[in-house]
XYZ file of C-alpha atoms in Angstrom:
651
model
C 0.000 0.000 0.000
C 2.871 2.362 0.747
C 4.584 1.527 -2.521
C 1.408 2.516 -4.355
C 1.829 5.999 -2.894
C 5.481 6.073 -3.906
C 4.740 4.988 -7.449
C 1.938 7.483 -7.978
C 4.141 10.276 -6.651
C 7.029 9.327 -8.920
C 4.789 9.004 -11.950
C 2.902 12.265 -11.459
C 6.038 14.320 -10.901
C 7.712 12.710 -13.901
C 4.744 13.385 -16.172
C 4.528 17.004 -14.972
C 8.313 17.388 -15.197
C 7.906 19.376 -12.000
C 7.355 18.653 -8.322
C 8.793 17.002 -5.236
C 8.956 13.188 -5.231
C 11.372 12.760 -2.321
C 9.139 13.436 0.676
C 6.192 11.295 -0.512
C 8.556 8.390 -1.134
C 10.185 8.755 2.272
C 6.985 9.194 4.285
C 4.810 6.676 2.443
C 5.071 4.024 5.176
C 4.285 6.484 7.966
C 1.325 7.914 6.047
C 0.037 4.416 5.329
C 0.260 3.545 9.019
C -1.674 6.673 9.940
C -4.454 6.254 7.409
C -4.938 2.506 7.550
C -5.042 2.240 11.329
C -6.155 5.585 12.745
C -7.566 8.256 10.450
C -11.293 8.848 10.842
C -12.148 10.488 7.529
C -14.926 9.808 5.010
C -14.259 10.816 1.384
C -18.000 10.681 0.649
C -18.501 13.428 3.235
C -15.301 15.490 3.230
C -16.872 18.151 5.498
C -18.044 15.751 8.218
C -17.679 17.792 11.396
C -16.157 15.094 13.634
C -13.582 13.849 11.139
C -9.919 13.728 12.026
C -7.899 16.527 10.443
C -4.825 15.686 8.414
C -2.439 18.548 7.642
C 0.403 18.140 5.182
C 2.514 20.957 6.566
C 5.340 20.019 4.212
C 3.053 21.044 1.378
C 5.678 20.628 -1.340
C 5.101 16.882 -0.946
C 1.551 17.359 -2.184
C 1.584 14.198 -4.286
C 1.567 12.188 -1.064
C -1.787 13.710 -0.154
C -3.159 13.491 -3.695
C -2.152 9.827 -3.968
C -3.826 9.047 -0.645
C -7.004 10.888 -1.617
C -7.024 9.148 -4.997
C -6.835 5.713 -3.389
C -9.393 6.617 -0.725
C -11.847 7.574 -3.454
C -12.330 11.336 -3.201
C -14.706 12.331 -5.986
C -12.404 14.894 -7.560
C -9.198 12.833 -7.463
C -9.401 10.423 -10.394
C -6.389 9.141 -12.275
C -6.839 11.878 -14.864
C -6.215 14.523 -12.178
C -3.025 12.799 -11.070
C -1.873 12.947 -14.661
C -2.642 16.688 -14.712
C -0.484 17.363 -11.642
C 0.606 21.020 -11.565
C -1.351 21.883 -14.717
C -3.638 24.908 -15.019
C -7.083 24.165 -13.636
C -6.177 20.801 -12.120
C -7.215 20.068 -8.544
C -3.691 18.674 -8.137
C -2.020 22.047 -7.649
C 1.678 22.269 -6.864
C 0.896 22.789 -3.178
C -2.351 21.759 -1.457
C -4.972 24.496 -1.660
C -7.975 24.583 0.658
C -11.232 25.051 -1.219
C -9.640 23.951 -4.477
C -9.345 20.255 -3.705
C -11.520 17.971 -1.574
C -9.808 16.641 1.528
C -7.355 19.532 1.814
C -7.952 21.007 5.258
C -5.706 24.033 4.838
C -3.475 25.621 2.234
C 0.144 24.685 2.856
C 3.442 25.347 1.186
C 4.854 28.270 3.172
C 6.669 26.076 5.650
C 5.508 26.051 9.257
C 2.066 27.417 8.413
C 0.417 24.014 8.315
C 1.865 22.979 11.655
C 0.690 26.185 13.298
C -2.738 26.130 11.668
C -3.059 22.594 13.010
C -2.546 23.969 16.514
C -5.626 26.103 15.907
C -7.593 23.087 14.713
C -6.560 20.996 17.695
C -7.490 23.877 19.976
C -10.861 24.247 18.246
C -11.544 20.547 18.796
C -10.969 20.885 22.539
C -13.031 24.082 22.750
C -15.914 22.531 20.823
C -15.618 19.436 23.002
C -15.926 21.636 26.100
C -19.222 22.951 24.704
C -20.737 19.817 23.205
C -19.018 16.856 24.868
C -17.439 13.617 23.633
C -20.650 12.477 21.991
C -20.371 15.093 19.225
C -16.721 16.205 19.291
C -14.038 13.558 19.573
C -11.322 13.727 16.925
C -7.586 14.168 16.405
C -5.401 16.499 14.366
C -2.469 14.854 12.592
C 0.394 16.663 10.882
C 3.218 15.601 8.612
C 5.958 18.194 8.950
C 9.449 18.313 7.515
C 12.771 19.762 8.557
C 11.882 23.046 6.873
C 8.689 23.401 8.901
C 10.688 23.005 12.087
C 13.372 25.475 11.011
C 10.866 28.244 10.380
C 10.511 30.610 13.328
C 6.745 30.196 13.444
C 7.267 26.569 14.488
C 8.713 27.696 17.816
C 5.672 29.858 18.489
C 3.420 26.946 17.534
C 4.998 24.191 19.599
C 5.358 26.498 22.607
C 1.665 27.412 22.554
C 0.480 23.859 21.890
C 2.625 22.451 24.672
C 1.474 25.116 27.096
C -2.188 24.434 26.329
C -1.650 20.649 26.548
C -3.299 19.932 23.208
C -3.023 16.174 23.567
C -5.006 15.445 20.404
C -2.338 17.047 18.244
C 0.086 14.473 16.813
C 2.936 15.562 14.540
C 4.840 13.091 12.389
C 8.202 14.659 11.618
C 9.847 13.533 8.390
C 13.309 13.340 9.924
C 15.310 12.735 6.759
C 18.161 15.185 7.406
C 17.937 16.733 3.944
C 16.974 20.221 2.775
C 17.253 21.811 -0.665
C 20.868 22.858 -0.152
C 21.925 19.417 1.059
C 22.328 17.965 4.531
C 20.480 19.866 7.235
C 23.831 19.907 9.062
C 24.751 22.765 6.744
C 22.354 25.084 8.563
C 21.165 23.643 11.859
C 22.385 21.759 14.895
C 19.126 21.925 16.828
C 18.139 18.861 18.823
C 14.505 18.925 17.722
C 13.222 16.241 20.127
C 14.799 18.164 23.007
C 13.165 21.365 21.789
C 9.740 19.748 21.734
C 10.266 18.181 25.165
C 11.260 21.581 26.536
C 7.961 22.951 25.224
C 5.971 20.291 27.065
C 5.487 17.738 24.313
C 5.626 13.974 24.425
C 8.342 12.784 22.014
C 8.720 9.367 20.361
C 11.468 8.376 17.930
C 10.851 5.577 15.410
C 12.040 4.109 12.153
C 9.707 5.937 9.801
C 10.111 3.223 7.177
C 8.787 0.548 9.551
C 4.996 0.387 9.334
C 4.354 -1.343 12.658
C 6.773 0.912 14.541
C 4.821 3.948 13.354
C 1.513 2.268 14.249
C 2.764 1.622 17.776
C 4.025 5.193 18.090
C 0.715 6.723 17.030
C -1.155 4.436 19.405
C 1.115 5.579 22.234
C 0.671 9.218 21.228
C -3.109 8.885 21.405
C -2.772 7.821 25.046
C -0.658 10.835 26.017
C -1.942 13.817 27.978
C 0.294 16.123 25.908
C 0.791 16.842 22.216
C 3.173 14.376 20.622
C 6.047 14.613 18.173
C 6.819 11.343 16.418
C 10.280 11.671 14.942
C 10.157 9.395 11.900
C 13.660 8.637 10.680
C 13.236 8.270 6.937
C 15.170 8.365 3.690
C 14.191 11.029 1.192
C 13.363 9.441 -2.156
C 13.286 5.978 -0.571
C 13.606 3.321 -3.271
C 15.395 5.476 -5.824
C 18.631 3.611 -6.628
C 21.033 6.572 -6.853
C 19.077 9.569 -5.527
C 17.627 8.190 -2.293
C 18.976 10.094 0.694
C 20.200 12.963 -1.451
C 18.963 16.498 -2.043
C 18.532 15.675 -5.741
C 15.407 13.700 -4.781
C 13.776 16.714 -3.190
C 12.415 19.048 -5.835
C 12.844 17.601 -9.314
C 11.614 14.628 -11.352
C 13.687 11.528 -10.775
C 14.050 10.772 -14.481
C 12.988 7.705 -16.438
C 16.064 5.619 -15.638
C 15.882 6.369 -11.902
C 12.168 5.540 -11.810
C 12.803 2.251 -13.613
C 15.425 1.427 -11.001
C 13.100 2.405 -8.173
C 10.357 0.160 -9.545
C 12.784 -2.724 -9.587
C 14.087 -2.017 -6.093
C 10.591 -1.643 -4.636
C 9.264 -4.659 -6.499
C 6.663 -2.494 -8.216
C 6.094 -3.971 -11.656
C 3.044 -2.005 -12.733
C 2.899 0.636 -15.483
C 2.685 4.345 -14.609
C -0.469 5.352 -12.696
C -1.669 1.744 -12.479
C -2.517 0.313 -9.059
C -3.606 -3.344 -8.704
C -7.211 -3.992 -7.739
C -6.276 -5.713 -4.481
C -4.378 -2.626 -3.308
C -7.197 -0.320 -4.329
C -9.558 -2.537 -2.362
C -7.310 -2.343 0.702
C -7.302 1.461 0.563
C -11.071 1.457 -0.013
C -11.494 -0.424 3.264
C -10.041 2.615 5.055
C -12.806 4.777 3.645
C -15.472 2.156 4.424
C -14.381 1.939 8.056
C -14.610 5.697 8.429
C -17.965 5.811 6.677
C -19.370 3.541 9.374
C -17.937 5.837 12.065
C -19.471 8.857 10.361
C -22.892 7.223 10.162
C -22.747 6.322 13.862
C -21.851 9.928 14.667
C -24.730 11.231 12.568
C -27.097 8.992 14.524
C -25.786 10.471 17.772
C -26.174 13.982 16.399
C -29.771 13.309 15.325
C -30.638 12.064 18.801
C -28.819 14.869 20.615
C -30.639 17.725 22.278
C -27.689 19.908 21.226
C -28.146 19.285 17.517
C -29.497 22.712 16.587
C -26.825 24.569 18.559
C -24.056 22.357 17.188
C -25.126 22.734 13.569
C -25.517 26.494 13.939
C -21.996 26.721 15.369
C -20.478 24.625 12.577
C -22.314 26.628 9.930
C -21.133 29.866 11.559
C -24.626 31.349 11.605
C -24.962 34.541 13.602
C -28.123 34.677 15.746
C -31.287 35.978 14.089
C -31.381 39.030 16.361
C -27.670 39.816 16.018
C -28.009 42.795 13.675
C -30.960 44.106 15.654
C -28.853 44.288 18.805
C -26.007 45.995 16.975
C -28.404 48.446 15.391
C -29.829 49.402 18.786
C -26.327 50.077 20.052
C -25.520 52.090 16.954
C -28.491 54.349 17.674
C -27.225 54.789 21.242
C -23.720 55.704 20.053
C -25.156 58.403 17.820
C -27.145 59.854 20.678
C -24.307 59.779 23.207
C -21.595 60.798 20.679
C -18.657 59.545 22.775
C -15.217 60.967 22.179
C -13.129 57.804 22.423
C -10.285 56.128 20.612
C -11.548 53.702 18.014
C -9.763 50.923 19.914
C -12.024 51.810 22.855
C -15.032 52.005 20.553
C -14.090 48.535 19.334
C -14.088 47.249 22.910
C -17.497 48.814 23.481
C -18.899 47.197 20.349
C -17.304 43.866 21.221
C -19.181 43.926 24.509
C -22.401 43.815 22.505
C -21.057 41.368 19.903
C -19.707 38.844 22.394
C -22.909 38.892 24.387
C -25.065 38.558 21.262
C -23.210 35.514 19.858
C -21.106 32.703 21.283
C -19.360 32.208 17.945
C -16.756 34.873 18.606
C -13.476 33.837 20.211
C -11.114 36.635 21.127
C -7.468 36.982 21.918
C -4.378 39.129 21.760
C -0.641 38.713 21.322
C 0.076 39.890 24.869
C -1.558 43.285 24.297
C -4.996 42.623 25.724
C -5.226 45.871 27.666
C -3.841 47.913 24.777
C -5.892 46.281 22.031
C -8.942 46.210 24.348
C -10.035 42.832 22.995
C -11.324 41.272 26.222
C -14.926 41.822 27.266
C -16.840 40.735 30.313
C -17.714 37.077 30.704
C -15.500 35.550 28.026
C -13.258 33.569 30.357
C -9.712 32.533 29.477
C -8.765 29.309 27.716
C -6.149 27.576 29.860
C -4.196 24.304 29.850
C -6.738 21.524 30.236
C -9.601 24.040 30.594
C -11.055 24.894 27.208
C -14.464 26.302 28.073
C -13.483 29.970 27.793
C -13.634 32.259 24.791
C -10.455 34.293 25.198
C -6.974 33.199 24.122
C -3.745 34.549 25.531
C -1.482 34.013 22.521
C 1.607 35.437 24.168
C 4.071 37.445 22.121
C 3.477 35.281 19.070
C 1.848 37.440 16.385
C 2.604 35.041 13.551
C 1.282 32.032 15.432
C -1.793 33.978 16.531
C -2.745 34.617 12.915
C -2.144 31.009 11.841
C -3.949 29.598 14.887
C -6.915 31.827 14.080
C -6.885 30.354 10.578
C -7.067 26.923 12.176
C -9.953 27.939 14.410
C -11.850 29.308 11.414
C -11.094 26.334 9.169
C -12.145 23.856 11.824
C -15.533 25.583 12.008
C -17.484 26.461 15.122
C -15.909 29.846 15.833
C -15.292 33.318 14.449
C -11.832 34.206 15.760
C -10.520 37.707 16.310
C -7.099 38.625 17.620
C -5.287 41.799 18.490
C -1.874 43.342 18.138
C -0.425 46.687 17.031
C -0.836 47.482 13.345
C 2.932 47.728 12.921
C 3.237 44.059 13.928
C 1.197 42.971 10.942
C 4.741 42.582 9.603
C 5.217 39.641 11.958
C 1.805 38.110 11.189
C 1.951 38.719 7.446
C 2.500 35.139 6.227
C -0.587 33.804 7.969
C -2.659 36.894 7.177
C -1.992 36.301 3.501
C -3.253 32.737 3.882
C -6.397 34.012 5.638
C -7.100 35.956 2.454
C -6.034 33.193 0.071
C -8.289 30.662 1.822
C -11.153 33.122 2.280
C -11.506 32.696 6.038
C -13.606 34.852 8.345
C -10.789 35.991 10.628
C -10.785 39.455 12.188
C -7.503 41.220 12.917
C -7.866 43.938 15.550
C -4.847 46.144 14.927
C -4.605 49.146 17.179
C -2.130 52.022 17.469
C -2.636 52.598 13.778
C -0.477 55.649 13.055
C 2.012 58.160 14.431
C -0.849 58.968 16.791
C 0.411 56.281 19.158
C 3.055 58.808 20.142
C 5.983 58.239 22.418
C 6.795 54.609 21.512
C 8.385 56.037 18.402
C 8.991 54.937 14.816
C 9.539 51.250 15.613
C 5.908 51.102 16.710
C 4.404 53.622 14.298
C 2.991 51.988 11.159
C 3.623 53.944 7.984
C 3.642 51.512 5.069
C 1.376 48.870 6.614
C -1.976 50.113 5.362
C -0.616 50.103 1.809
C 0.740 46.583 2.237
C -2.551 45.273 3.564
C -4.619 47.111 0.970
C -2.473 45.561 -1.743
C -3.417 42.074 -0.572
C -6.297 40.503 -2.529
C -9.446 39.461 -0.665
C -8.876 41.278 2.600
C -10.986 44.162 3.837
C -8.972 46.863 5.568
C -11.177 49.064 7.761
C -9.878 52.306 9.250
C -12.905 53.753 11.021
C -13.095 57.415 11.963
C -15.418 57.277 14.961
C -17.414 54.954 17.200
C -20.238 54.507 14.704
C -17.935 53.598 11.842
C -16.184 51.182 14.199
C -19.464 49.431 14.937
C -20.289 49.259 11.247
C -16.847 47.834 10.481
C -17.339 45.102 13.076
C -20.766 44.292 11.674
C -19.361 43.954 8.170
C -16.375 41.895 9.293
C -18.574 39.399 11.094
C -20.820 38.994 8.063
C -17.951 38.578 5.560
C -17.784 34.789 5.589
C -15.310 34.512 2.722
C -13.034 37.431 3.541
C -10.772 38.264 6.487
C -10.872 41.791 7.898
C -8.360 44.160 9.428
C -9.614 46.833 11.833
C -6.964 49.567 12.046
C -7.815 51.445 15.232
C -6.557 54.602 16.880
C -4.939 55.097 20.257
C -6.006 58.745 20.455
C -9.568 59.863 21.186
C -11.753 60.846 18.234
C -15.117 62.624 18.299
C -18.224 60.860 17.031
C -19.378 62.789 13.963
C -22.048 60.311 12.903
C -24.635 61.599 15.366
C -27.625 61.347 13.009
C -28.855 57.747 13.119
C -28.898 55.862 9.829
C -30.202 52.342 9.552
C -27.960 51.967 6.534
C -24.399 50.770 7.083
C -22.521 53.590 5.349
C -19.152 51.942 5.994
C -20.399 49.121 3.788
C -20.064 51.457 0.806
C -16.360 51.794 1.569
C -16.556 55.578 1.229
C -19.305 58.154 1.510
C -19.792 61.901 1.761
C -19.451 62.613 5.460
C -19.885 66.374 5.084
C -21.597 68.001 2.129
C -20.401 71.370 0.828
C -22.415 74.392 1.885
C -23.177 75.550 -1.669
C -20.875 74.069 -4.265
C -17.982 71.612 -4.203
C -14.733 73.472 -4.799
C -12.584 70.699 -3.380
C -13.077 67.202 -1.999
C -11.145 66.227 1.116
C -10.576 62.475 1.386
C -9.582 60.950 4.717
C -9.643 57.809 6.833
C -9.618 57.155 10.543
C -8.233 59.834 12.822
C -7.576 62.172 9.905
C -11.281 62.620 9.154
C -11.343 64.966 12.141
C -8.492 66.944 10.560
C -10.455 67.200 7.323
C -13.501 68.525 9.191
C -11.407 71.231 10.834
C -9.872 72.144 7.492
C -13.370 72.740 6.072
C -13.917 75.675 8.436
C -10.504 77.153 7.657
C -11.193 76.845 3.946
C -14.617 78.438 4.318
C -12.931 81.514 5.777
C -11.005 81.715 2.499
C -14.128 81.328 0.405
C -13.491 77.690 -0.494
C -16.387 75.248 -0.171
C -15.209 71.735 0.671
C -16.817 68.314 0.927
C -15.403 65.638 3.239
C -15.388 62.012 2.146
C -14.695 59.356 4.763
C -13.067 56.286 3.192
C -13.055 53.590 5.898
C -12.620 50.664 3.463
C -11.099 51.058 0.014
C -11.854 47.464 -0.928
C -15.595 47.907 -0.449
C -15.530 51.251 -2.262
C -13.900 49.564 -5.258
C -16.869 47.179 -5.428
C -19.419 49.978 -5.783
C -20.787 51.032 -9.126
C -18.849 53.526 -11.191
C -21.753 55.939 -10.854
C -21.636 55.756 -7.060
C -17.868 56.240 -6.939
C -18.111 59.199 -9.293
C -20.842 60.791 -7.184
C -18.843 60.401 -3.968
C -15.511 61.574 -5.373
C -17.020 64.385 -7.422
C -15.331 66.292 -10.200
C -13.636 68.952 -8.066
C -9.918 68.693 -7.226
C -9.124 66.334 -4.364
C -6.843 66.410 -1.350
C -6.230 63.251 0.692
C -5.063 63.171 4.285
C -3.866 60.051 6.073
C -1.082 59.639 8.610
C 0.549 56.928 6.535
C 2.432 56.468 3.277
C 1.001 57.867 0.060
C 1.133 54.609 -1.914
C -2.308 53.836 -3.313
C -3.844 57.261 -2.799
C -3.124 58.514 -6.305
C -5.889 56.284 -7.594
C -8.405 58.333 -5.647
C -6.946 61.833 -5.875
C -5.995 61.677 -9.552
C -3.177 63.439 -11.373
C -4.136 66.854 -10.006
C -4.581 65.729 -6.424
C -2.518 66.488 -3.356
C -1.626 64.234 -0.443
C -1.056 65.220 3.187
C 0.620 62.401 5.078
C 3.872 60.655 5.865
C 6.920 60.658 3.601
C 9.181 58.683 5.923
C 9.223 57.058 9.340
C 7.846 58.617 12.505
C 9.476 59.832 15.711
C 9.102 59.614 19.471
C 6.959 62.377 20.971
C 3.389 63.022 22.123
C 0.843 62.521 19.329
C -0.094 66.176 18.974
C 3.502 67.233 18.552
C 4.080 64.529 15.951
C 1.129 65.600 13.816
C 2.452 69.159 13.889
C 6.034 68.059 13.235
C 5.063 65.967 10.212
C 2.682 68.649 8.988
C -0.459 66.528 9.086
C -2.756 69.312 10.256
C -5.842 71.214 9.143
C -3.551 74.033 8.077
C -1.540 71.653 5.911
C -4.764 70.512 4.233
C -5.601 74.166 3.561
C -2.149 74.757 2.089
C -2.492 71.717 -0.148
C -5.897 72.911 -1.279
C -4.611 76.387 -2.033
C -1.847 74.811 -4.033
C -4.602 73.474 -6.254
C -6.972 76.438 -6.187
C -6.718 80.182 -6.047
C -7.591 80.917 -2.443
C -8.565 84.311 -1.100
């Protein structure tokens, strides 16, 4: 059965003349042990809620997963798809892509991401189990990770967090083959990986990864542990290849016809390319049949459970029927009270309503809870062995936080949100990109969004980060200007099931200008006229977040010079881009435009046009109180007036 995986991997890579045959050939025995004896997974129902999760963190070895799914009988993984490996439109993409191929739990390829996302899945399993019990939630998360996954810095964040939380249902099979692209791993690392995992609180087992029964025994032992387990599988990359086995040349290139012929002879595999004997197909089909019986038994338990409705609603991610009604009532109250608060504080206020209205939300922060203001009353902390809470203390692990949130979202049952400073989106970037690529409803609460954070200085003051995030496809970047826009941004983020959201929030207090109640979510348009001109539109002032207040003040100064200005608030460029051309034209107008944002200019020229002016940052920030910084960097109402007068003839 393992040799069938090896042969299919060799053949597909050779036909594509591209790919990575070495890892599938080395880990075939370990994967066969896992799937034939332990995996609870039904190809006829790939989305079965209580299935085990299998994560191929070493995503370059994708043909291992595709070969397994082919032999298990996934509907989309016929022989023809194996022959189209790495071709345009094939489900057999170069790296596994969630949503593109059945049975792929998460997109992998960027090394370490799969391992860390799996931590989120294992955590979700325990948290769902705390809510619904063993009867409905009782599964494992298995990972195959390579040397590269463990070298990546995110792996340290992942194993530390998983060990701390005692995620005993997380089992990682490490392909310990000692080879990376450059050659022996000794070229670049001397880390004792088992010792590292033990230091982080993991159970560690070392086995011959080419010995089926040794791997079976190791997984059985791991399932009895009260801690997450690393199974160090000593393997040979390209196992079976006569001259390339154990060498870096087996990693990322076709073996070649002569080498494959030699491997067939050495492995005793006499069948033509892509052909698997009926008896072996039948043996793999038994794996699927066994799991189908387990799935049917689970469905019977679900049907008889008094928790069925609540469980299904959680898995579907359905917000309560009265959710928007409760938010709308609070929105009316915010307009009436018109609080002058930082948008990070407004976010906390809104979250108090959100977290009470729905149990789907799970919060957290990368050790900045009381700066991000992400914790609301009654959530309770998730702790080692105690998974009933709804708040996660991620520690100073921004990258892991983002990837773990992806795992929580992919597992289903929760809408995760997590906080850090906007400048540290740099650290979380790899996983944030995957949130967007996979279309996951993950909410990034990123406070201290400009030079307005003040004295912490340029290391903590984001300048280029809004541009970087706005450049990322399928991510909504919200920079609300007051408490009402903050509420609307949260409402939109929680309803965007196929898109992650970033909430860029201020440290400094901002007045609420949206005092007139509107049932309509104006932030949902991405941009709107926040202040109409008194008579005519001589100039349009465009702004986001804290700079909308600056634009409002500039209007009065311009009026004294006989210039009539409109103010457009642009809390979400991505949503504005989706509006009709007629709407965008009406909002932007035909008058000259001046934009103001305490960030880099990149991207603004699209909105201000060739004649426009920009008031913002041209370099990094500095350490001083916020007010002094705005004056120092000339991001003031007076600067907006000067920019306008540069365009117009002012009195």
